[in-house]
Short mmCIF file of C-alpha atoms in Angstrom, two decimals:
data_model
loop_
_atom_site.label_atom_id
_atom_site.label_comp_id
_atom_site.label_asym_id
_atom_site.label_seq_id
_atom_site.Cartn_x
_atom_site.Cartn_y
_atom_site.Cartn_z
CA MET B 1 -39.93 -64.04 -112.41
CA MET B 2 -40.53 -61.74 -109.47
CA ALA B 3 -44.28 -61.41 -109.68
CA ARG B 4 -47.33 -62.62 -111.54
CA LYS B 5 -48.78 -59.19 -112.17
CA ARG B 6 -49.28 -60.06 -115.82
CA GLU B 7 -52.50 -61.77 -114.68
CA PHE B 8 -53.86 -58.46 -113.45
CA PRO B 9 -56.77 -57.40 -115.71
CA LYS B 10 -55.65 -54.76 -118.12
CA GLY B 11 -56.68 -52.89 -121.23
CA ILE B 12 -60.05 -51.85 -122.48
CA GLY B 13 -62.12 -54.27 -120.38
CA PHE B 14 -61.00 -52.98 -117.00
CA ALA B 15 -61.02 -49.38 -118.27
CA LEU B 16 -64.69 -49.71 -119.27
CA CYS B 17 -65.53 -51.25 -115.90
CA LEU B 18 -63.76 -48.35 -114.20
CA VAL B 19 -65.74 -45.81 -116.20
CA GLY B 20 -68.94 -47.69 -115.39
CA SER B 21 -68.33 -47.80 -111.63
CA SER B 22 -67.39 -44.12 -111.62
CA PHE B 23 -70.55 -43.22 -113.54
CA LEU B 24 -72.73 -45.22 -111.15
CA GLY B 25 -71.18 -43.51 -108.16
CA LEU B 26 -71.66 -40.09 -109.72
CA MET B 27 -75.25 -40.61 -110.87
CA TYR B 28 -76.55 -42.89 -108.11
CA PRO B 29 -74.63 -42.03 -104.94
CA ASP B 30 -77.48 -42.99 -102.62
CA PHE B 31 -77.88 -46.48 -104.06
CA LEU B 32 -75.57 -47.75 -101.31
CA LEU B 33 -74.38 -44.74 -99.31
CA GLY B 34 -77.95 -43.69 -98.55
CA ARG B 35 -78.80 -46.95 -96.78
CA GLU B 36 -78.52 -47.21 -93.00
CA TRP B 37 -77.04 -50.70 -93.07
CA PHE B 38 -74.20 -49.72 -95.42
CA ASP B 39 -71.00 -48.53 -93.74
CA GLY B 40 -68.96 -46.88 -96.48
CA GLN B 41 -65.88 -46.36 -94.32
CA PHE B 42 -65.76 -50.01 -93.25
CA ILE B 43 -66.18 -51.20 -96.84
CA SER B 44 -63.45 -48.86 -98.12
CA ASN B 45 -61.06 -50.03 -95.38
CA LEU B 46 -61.83 -53.68 -96.12
CA ALA B 47 -61.35 -53.15 -99.87
CA THR B 48 -57.99 -51.42 -99.26
CA ILE B 49 -56.79 -54.28 -97.05
CA CYS B 50 -57.84 -56.87 -99.64
CA ILE B 51 -56.09 -55.00 -102.46
CA PHE B 52 -52.71 -54.94 -100.76
CA PHE B 53 -52.97 -58.41 -99.26
CA PHE B 54 -53.54 -60.01 -102.65
CA ILE B 55 -50.95 -57.76 -104.30
CA GLY B 56 -48.55 -59.10 -101.68
CA ARG B 57 -49.68 -62.63 -102.53
CA ALA B 58 -48.70 -62.01 -106.16
CA ILE B 59 -45.18 -60.84 -105.33
CA ASN B 60 -42.06 -62.97 -105.41
CA LEU B 61 -39.03 -61.18 -103.94
CA THR B 62 -36.47 -63.01 -106.10
CA GLY B 63 -35.41 -60.10 -108.35
CA LEU B 64 -35.33 -57.35 -105.72
CA VAL B 65 -31.87 -58.19 -104.34
CA ASP B 66 -30.32 -58.08 -107.80
CA ALA B 67 -31.86 -54.67 -108.48
CA LEU B 68 -30.48 -53.26 -105.23
CA LYS B 69 -26.98 -54.21 -106.38
CA GLN B 70 -27.21 -51.20 -108.72
CA PRO B 71 -28.04 -48.45 -106.19
CA SER B 72 -27.37 -45.57 -108.58
CA THR B 73 -29.94 -46.88 -111.07
CA VAL B 74 -32.47 -47.52 -108.29
CA LEU B 75 -31.95 -44.03 -106.87
CA LEU B 76 -32.30 -42.34 -110.25
CA ILE B 77 -35.46 -44.20 -111.25
CA GLN B 78 -37.20 -43.84 -107.89
CA SER B 79 -36.25 -40.15 -107.73
CA CYS B 80 -37.81 -39.61 -111.15
CA ILE B 81 -40.97 -41.39 -109.99
CA PHE B 82 -41.38 -39.49 -106.73
CA LEU B 83 -38.97 -36.65 -105.97
CA VAL B 84 -38.46 -34.89 -109.31
CA PRO B 85 -42.21 -34.55 -110.09
CA TRP B 86 -42.80 -33.39 -106.52
CA ALA B 87 -40.03 -30.77 -106.71
CA CYS B 88 -41.30 -29.44 -110.05
CA ALA B 89 -44.92 -29.21 -108.90
CA PHE B 90 -43.99 -27.67 -105.55
CA GLY B 91 -41.72 -25.12 -107.24
CA LEU B 92 -44.40 -24.12 -109.74
CA MET B 93 -46.89 -23.69 -106.91
CA GLN B 94 -44.48 -21.48 -104.95
CA PHE B 95 -44.00 -19.23 -107.97
CA GLY B 96 -47.74 -18.97 -108.51
CA PHE B 97 -48.00 -21.03 -111.70
CA LEU B 98 -50.17 -23.65 -110.02
CA GLN B 99 -52.96 -23.30 -107.49
CA GLN B 100 -53.41 -25.37 -104.36
CA VAL B 101 -56.93 -26.29 -105.48
CA GLN B 102 -55.28 -28.52 -108.08
CA VAL B 103 -54.12 -30.77 -105.26
CA GLY B 104 -55.32 -33.91 -107.07
CA TRP B 105 -52.69 -33.46 -109.77
CA PHE B 106 -49.98 -33.09 -107.14
CA PHE B 107 -51.14 -36.36 -105.60
CA LEU B 108 -51.04 -38.02 -109.02
CA LEU B 109 -47.49 -36.87 -109.74
CA VAL B 110 -46.06 -38.56 -106.63
CA LEU B 111 -47.82 -41.89 -107.15
CA PRO B 112 -45.76 -45.04 -107.85
CA THR B 113 -45.69 -46.93 -111.12
CA THR B 114 -48.60 -49.09 -112.20
CA VAL B 115 -47.09 -52.56 -112.35
CA SER B 116 -49.35 -54.41 -114.77
CA SER B 117 -49.51 -52.06 -117.76
CA CYS B 118 -45.90 -50.95 -117.22
CA VAL B 119 -44.62 -54.51 -117.60
CA VAL B 120 -46.98 -55.39 -120.45
CA TYR B 121 -46.17 -52.27 -122.49
CA SER B 122 -42.44 -52.70 -121.83
CA LYS B 123 -42.50 -56.25 -123.18
CA LEU B 124 -44.66 -55.37 -126.18
CA ALA B 125 -42.35 -52.48 -127.10
CA GLY B 126 -39.21 -54.61 -126.89
CA GLY B 127 -38.18 -53.52 -123.40
CA ASN B 128 -36.80 -55.47 -120.46
CA GLY B 129 -39.82 -56.92 -118.63
CA GLU B 130 -37.89 -58.05 -115.56
CA PHE B 131 -36.30 -54.61 -115.18
CA ALA B 132 -39.73 -52.97 -115.43
CA LEU B 133 -41.26 -55.43 -112.97
CA THR B 134 -38.54 -54.98 -110.36
CA HIS B 135 -38.48 -51.19 -110.31
CA SER B 136 -42.25 -50.74 -110.54
CA PHE B 137 -42.68 -53.16 -107.66
CA LEU B 138 -40.07 -51.29 -105.61
CA SER B 139 -41.87 -47.98 -106.20
CA ASN B 140 -45.07 -49.50 -104.85
CA LEU B 141 -43.23 -50.59 -101.70
CA LEU B 142 -41.85 -47.08 -101.18
CA ALA B 143 -45.11 -45.25 -101.93
CA PRO B 144 -46.88 -45.78 -98.57
CA LEU B 145 -43.80 -44.42 -96.79
CA LEU B 146 -43.01 -41.45 -99.06
CA LEU B 147 -46.36 -40.26 -100.34
CA PRO B 148 -47.85 -38.94 -97.05
CA ILE B 149 -44.82 -36.70 -96.47
CA LEU B 150 -44.67 -35.48 -100.07
CA PHE B 151 -48.41 -34.89 -100.29
CA ALA B 152 -48.63 -33.12 -96.91
CA SER B 153 -46.69 -30.14 -98.24
CA PHE B 154 -49.52 -29.39 -100.68
CA ILE B 155 -52.43 -29.44 -98.24
CA SER B 156 -50.93 -28.67 -94.85
CA SER B 157 -48.41 -26.24 -93.48
CA SER B 158 -47.35 -28.78 -90.86
CA VAL B 159 -45.63 -32.13 -91.33
CA LYS B 160 -47.82 -33.42 -88.49
CA PHE B 161 -50.37 -34.30 -91.14
CA ALA B 162 -48.01 -36.85 -92.64
CA TRP B 163 -47.02 -38.46 -89.36
CA SER B 164 -50.58 -38.60 -88.05
CA ILE B 165 -51.80 -40.93 -90.79
CA TYR B 166 -48.91 -43.43 -90.69
CA PRO B 167 -50.73 -45.74 -88.23
CA GLN B 168 -53.61 -45.82 -90.72
CA ILE B 169 -51.18 -46.47 -93.57
CA PHE B 170 -49.57 -49.31 -91.62
CA ILE B 171 -52.86 -51.03 -90.74
CA LEU B 172 -54.56 -50.66 -94.12
CA ILE B 173 -51.61 -51.00 -96.51
CA LEU B 174 -48.22 -52.07 -95.16
CA LEU B 175 -49.42 -54.81 -92.80
CA PRO B 176 -51.70 -56.50 -95.40
CA LEU B 177 -48.90 -56.23 -97.98
CA LEU B 178 -46.41 -57.89 -95.65
CA LEU B 179 -48.91 -60.56 -94.64
CA GLY B 180 -49.62 -61.25 -98.30
CA ILE B 181 -45.93 -61.63 -99.07
CA GLY B 182 -45.41 -63.78 -95.98
CA SER B 183 -48.34 -66.05 -96.84
CA ARG B 184 -46.34 -67.36 -99.80
CA TYR B 185 -43.56 -68.50 -97.50
CA PHE B 186 -45.62 -69.45 -94.43
CA PRO B 187 -48.91 -70.68 -95.91
CA PHE B 188 -51.90 -71.45 -93.76
CA VAL B 189 -55.08 -71.65 -95.85
CA TRP B 190 -53.53 -70.67 -99.18
CA THR B 191 -51.05 -72.50 -101.32
CA LYS B 192 -47.63 -70.95 -101.78
CA GLU B 193 -48.32 -70.06 -105.40
CA PRO B 194 -51.22 -67.61 -105.92
CA ARG B 195 -54.36 -69.19 -107.29
CA LYS B 196 -55.70 -67.92 -110.58
CA GLY B 197 -58.83 -66.33 -109.12
CA GLU B 198 -56.82 -64.25 -106.63
CA ALA B 199 -55.73 -61.89 -109.41
CA MET B 200 -59.34 -60.73 -109.77
CA VAL B 201 -59.68 -59.52 -106.18
CA PRO B 202 -57.63 -56.27 -106.38
CA PRO B 203 -59.36 -54.93 -109.53
CA PHE B 204 -62.80 -55.74 -108.10
CA CYS B 205 -61.92 -53.84 -104.91
CA ILE B 206 -60.62 -50.93 -107.00
CA LEU B 207 -64.01 -50.73 -108.73
CA VAL B 208 -65.71 -50.68 -105.32
CA LEU B 209 -63.44 -47.86 -104.14
CA SER B 210 -64.01 -45.98 -107.38
CA TYR B 211 -67.79 -46.16 -106.89
CA LEU B 212 -67.49 -44.98 -103.27
CA ALA B 213 -65.14 -42.13 -104.17
CA PHE B 214 -67.36 -40.79 -106.94
CA ALA B 215 -70.49 -41.28 -104.82
CA ARG B 216 -68.98 -39.27 -101.99
CA GLY B 217 -67.58 -36.70 -104.39
CA SER B 218 -70.85 -36.13 -106.22
CA SER B 219 -72.02 -34.09 -103.24
CA GLY B 220 -68.62 -32.51 -102.64
CA GLY B 221 -68.13 -30.45 -105.76
CA MET B 222 -66.33 -33.07 -107.82
CA PHE B 223 -66.56 -31.15 -111.07
CA GLN B 224 -65.89 -27.62 -109.87
CA LEU B 225 -63.11 -27.48 -112.47
CA GLY B 226 -64.21 -27.19 -116.08
CA TRP B 227 -63.59 -29.89 -118.64
CA ASP B 228 -61.10 -27.65 -120.44
CA GLU B 229 -58.99 -27.28 -117.30
CA LEU B 230 -59.20 -31.02 -116.67
CA ILE B 231 -57.99 -31.84 -120.18
CA ILE B 232 -55.19 -29.24 -120.11
CA SER B 233 -53.95 -30.45 -116.72
CA LEU B 234 -54.04 -34.05 -117.95
CA LEU B 235 -52.01 -33.24 -121.07
CA VAL B 236 -49.48 -31.17 -119.12
CA CYS B 237 -48.94 -33.92 -116.53
CA TRP B 238 -48.62 -36.70 -119.10
CA THR B 239 -46.30 -34.65 -121.35
CA GLY B 240 -44.12 -33.65 -118.41
CA MET B 241 -43.82 -37.20 -117.08
CA SER B 242 -43.13 -38.53 -120.58
CA ALA B 243 -40.35 -36.00 -121.15
CA LEU B 244 -38.81 -36.80 -117.77
CA ALA B 245 -39.03 -40.55 -118.49
CA TRP B 246 -37.41 -40.17 -121.90
CA LEU B 247 -34.52 -38.11 -120.51
CA ALA B 248 -33.97 -40.45 -117.58
CA GLY B 249 -33.89 -43.46 -119.87
CA ARG B 250 -31.07 -41.95 -121.91
CA VAL B 251 -29.08 -41.29 -118.73
CA ILE B 252 -29.68 -44.73 -117.21
CA SER B 253 -28.46 -46.92 -120.06
CA LYS B 254 -27.49 -47.12 -123.72
CA ASP B 255 -29.42 -50.37 -124.03
CA LYS B 256 -32.69 -49.84 -125.92
CA GLY B 257 -34.58 -52.40 -123.84
CA ILE B 258 -33.66 -50.65 -120.59
CA ARG B 259 -34.56 -47.24 -122.05
CA VAL B 260 -37.97 -48.46 -123.17
CA SER B 261 -38.67 -49.99 -119.76
CA ALA B 262 -37.45 -46.87 -117.95
CA TYR B 263 -39.88 -44.77 -120.00
CA PHE B 264 -42.89 -46.81 -118.93
CA ILE B 265 -41.68 -47.17 -115.34
CA ILE B 266 -41.42 -43.40 -114.83
CA SER B 267 -44.30 -42.13 -116.96
CA GLN B 268 -47.01 -44.53 -115.71
CA LYS B 269 -48.92 -43.85 -112.48
CA SER B 270 -50.71 -46.48 -110.42
CA LEU B 271 -54.48 -46.40 -110.02
CA ALA B 272 -54.33 -49.61 -107.96
CA THR B 273 -52.14 -47.95 -105.33
CA GLY B 274 -53.41 -44.39 -105.73
CA ILE B 275 -57.10 -44.91 -104.92
CA PRO B 276 -56.59 -46.96 -101.72
CA LEU B 277 -53.83 -44.57 -100.60
CA ALA B 278 -56.21 -41.65 -101.11
CA PHE B 279 -58.82 -43.37 -98.95
CA ALA B 280 -56.23 -44.16 -96.28
CA ILE B 281 -54.86 -40.61 -96.16
CA ILE B 282 -58.07 -38.60 -96.49
CA ALA B 283 -60.12 -41.14 -94.50
CA ASN B 284 -63.72 -40.02 -93.97
CA VAL B 285 -63.24 -36.33 -93.25
CA ASN B 286 -63.17 -34.48 -96.55
CA ASP B 287 -65.30 -35.67 -99.45
CA SER B 288 -64.43 -32.74 -101.74
CA LEU B 289 -60.69 -33.29 -101.26
CA LEU B 290 -61.10 -37.00 -101.93
CA ALA B 291 -63.04 -36.22 -105.11
CA SER B 292 -60.37 -33.78 -106.32
CA ILE B 293 -57.84 -36.62 -106.02
CA ILE B 294 -59.83 -39.47 -107.55
CA VAL B 295 -60.77 -37.61 -110.76
CA PRO B 296 -57.14 -36.95 -111.90
CA ILE B 297 -56.07 -40.52 -111.00
CA THR B 298 -58.92 -42.02 -113.00
CA ALA B 299 -58.46 -39.68 -115.97
CA TYR B 300 -54.70 -40.25 -116.10
CA HIS B 301 -55.13 -44.01 -115.87
CA LEU B 302 -57.47 -44.13 -118.85
CA PHE B 303 -55.28 -41.74 -120.83
CA GLN B 304 -52.05 -43.63 -120.16
CA LEU B 305 -53.66 -46.88 -121.33
CA LEU B 306 -54.62 -45.20 -124.60
CA MET B 307 -51.27 -43.47 -125.13
CA GLY B 308 -49.35 -46.56 -124.07
CA SER B 309 -51.02 -48.59 -126.80
CA LEU B 310 -50.26 -45.92 -129.39
CA LEU B 311 -46.64 -45.63 -128.27
CA VAL B 312 -46.13 -49.40 -128.40
CA ALA B 313 -47.42 -49.43 -131.98
CA TRP B 314 -45.09 -46.51 -132.85
CA MET B 315 -42.06 -48.13 -131.20
CA ASN B 316 -42.70 -51.35 -133.10
CA SER B 317 -43.10 -49.54 -136.40
CA GLY B 318 -39.34 -49.23 -136.86
CA LYS B 319 -39.42 -45.42 -136.82
CA VAL B 320 -37.77 -45.12 -133.41
CA LYS B 321 -34.06 -44.40 -133.44
CA GLU B 322 -31.74 -46.31 -131.16
#
């Protein structure tokens, strides 16, 4: 087994906590941010470092080499996660079908796969859990390198934006991730195998970042878009990613287990990686832009949990054709 992400809190409990932290940030932004002793930027940086360090602690690299022995499959899946959604969104924007103010949805489309729910749903629906775990993990390794360049095209006319934040990405994300992975092979304080309580650290930090994002966004025009536009954009993004995932699965393999796993790998988007990446890229300079990113990520995460549960039930009902 390549990772122990199955211990990551999932389902309705974490979703309710996420809604609660978002609501607190929106309704009571000054509870923490308004206090002189509270440094929001330091706390967000610390939370981001903790998330990726303990994600690294939960990773075992055993299955990665085997996956890389099938480069065509890796290339197709990772392209469908990152490049194809980016190309579609960028093309629609160039032809005037999408507006640049919808930048949060562009950010969402180029996020990596959420590992925990992807693996869980794949297994429950009769898919290949190891296949889902390997490729979702790989997408999370690629995300800090690819996302700044892909996202820069939507908010900046110059690629300098992407290059300028790579030192921040390295310090806050890549270095903690590598240290977390290395700590399993060169332990100092920790044991080689992750302790049970460590799995609770990333979700707790995500809730902290969610509160800070909504607190900062409450004064930055977080809900300038109407609820109808939010719902329509959510449905369009989920339907588009689901269609792409279904088509890619049929190209990748004739095996039903692989197809099921490919669907969840491509259609799911990671809140755990998306929120800290948003903080790392936007930093402390643009609260309204940060808010326009966090809202789609949060909404999509809750929606994909709901739809994933419904799809698993449908796939297990015997009505799905091979």
